[in-house]
Amino acid sequence: MLELIDVHAEVEGKPILRGVTLQVNAGEVHAVMGPNASGKSTLAKVITGHPDYLVTSGDIRFLGESILTL
């Protein structure tokens, strides 16, 4: 259903995600946990296409289709 494939992203030229891969299938629930400043909010902003965050490589797919250009 939702798939991140080796996603690398940056903000203001600074790399912030380095090779995140995740697959969430229909009916599954995943929790992203970690200490402060570990990238949880950053990951959410990259997935939702926040304009300050640039995916430099990899792909984010929803239902098999890339959502990076949305």
Short mmCIF file of C-alpha atoms in Angstrom, two decimals:
data_model
loop_
_atom_site.label_atom_id
_atom_site.label_comp_id
_atom_site.label_asym_id
_atom_site.label_seq_id
_atom_site.Cartn_x
_atom_site.Cartn_y
_atom_site.Cartn_z
CA MET A 1 0.00 0.00 0.00
CA LEU A 2 2.69 2.54 1.05
CA GLU A 3 6.28 1.87 0.10
CA LEU A 4 9.45 3.90 0.61
CA ILE A 5 12.34 2.64 -1.47
CA ASP A 6 15.84 3.80 -0.47
CA VAL A 7 14.62 7.37 0.13
CA HIS A 8 17.25 10.07 0.52
CA ALA A 9 16.11 13.62 1.28
CA GLU A 10 17.55 17.00 2.13
CA VAL A 11 16.47 20.38 3.47
CA GLU A 12 18.35 23.56 2.55
CA GLY A 13 21.09 21.41 0.98
CA LYS A 14 21.66 19.38 4.16
CA PRO A 15 21.06 15.60 3.92
CA ILE A 16 18.47 14.50 6.47
CA LEU A 17 17.28 11.05 5.36
CA ARG A 18 19.77 8.52 4.11
CA GLY A 19 18.34 5.38 2.55
CA VAL A 20 15.00 4.85 4.32
CA THR A 21 13.12 1.77 3.15
CA LEU A 22 9.68 0.88 4.54
CA GLN A 23 6.67 -1.10 3.38
CA VAL A 24 3.23 -0.77 4.97
CA ASN A 25 0.69 -3.22 3.60
CA ALA A 26 -3.10 -2.83 3.68
CA GLY A 27 -4.49 -3.52 7.15
CA GLU A 28 -1.16 -2.99 8.90
CA VAL A 29 -0.37 -0.33 11.47
CA HIS A 30 3.22 0.85 11.95
CA ALA A 31 4.51 3.13 14.69
CA VAL A 32 7.59 5.27 14.14
CA MET A 33 9.33 5.72 17.46
CA GLY A 34 12.59 7.24 18.59
CA PRO A 35 14.19 9.94 20.68
CA ASN A 36 13.84 13.65 19.97
CA ALA A 37 15.58 14.78 16.79
CA SER A 38 15.78 11.26 15.34
CA GLY A 39 13.78 12.14 12.19
CA LYS A 40 10.20 11.09 12.89
CA SER A 41 8.62 14.41 11.89
CA THR A 42 11.06 14.79 9.03
CA LEU A 43 10.02 11.41 7.64
CA ALA A 44 6.34 12.39 7.86
CA LYS A 45 7.01 15.69 6.08
CA VAL A 46 8.95 13.97 3.30
CA ILE A 47 6.16 11.42 2.78
CA THR A 48 3.48 14.12 2.63
CA GLY A 49 5.48 16.28 0.22
CA HIS A 50 6.29 19.30 2.39
CA PRO A 51 7.80 21.93 0.05
CA ASP A 52 10.91 22.53 2.22
CA TYR A 53 12.03 18.90 1.86
CA LEU A 54 13.57 17.57 -1.36
CA VAL A 55 13.75 13.85 -2.14
CA THR A 56 17.12 13.46 -3.85
CA SER A 57 16.89 9.74 -4.65
CA GLY A 58 14.64 6.77 -4.10
CA ASP A 59 10.87 6.63 -4.48
CA ILE A 60 7.69 6.85 -2.42
CA ARG A 61 4.80 4.80 -3.79
CA PHE A 62 1.18 4.60 -2.76
CA LEU A 63 -0.86 1.76 -4.25
CA GLY A 64 2.07 1.05 -6.56
CA GLU A 65 2.31 4.55 -8.06
CA SER A 66 4.97 7.14 -7.27
CA ILE A 67 3.63 10.11 -5.31
CA LEU A 68 6.78 12.24 -5.54
CA THR A 69 5.35 14.47 -8.28
CA LEU A 70 2.06 15.20 -6.51
#
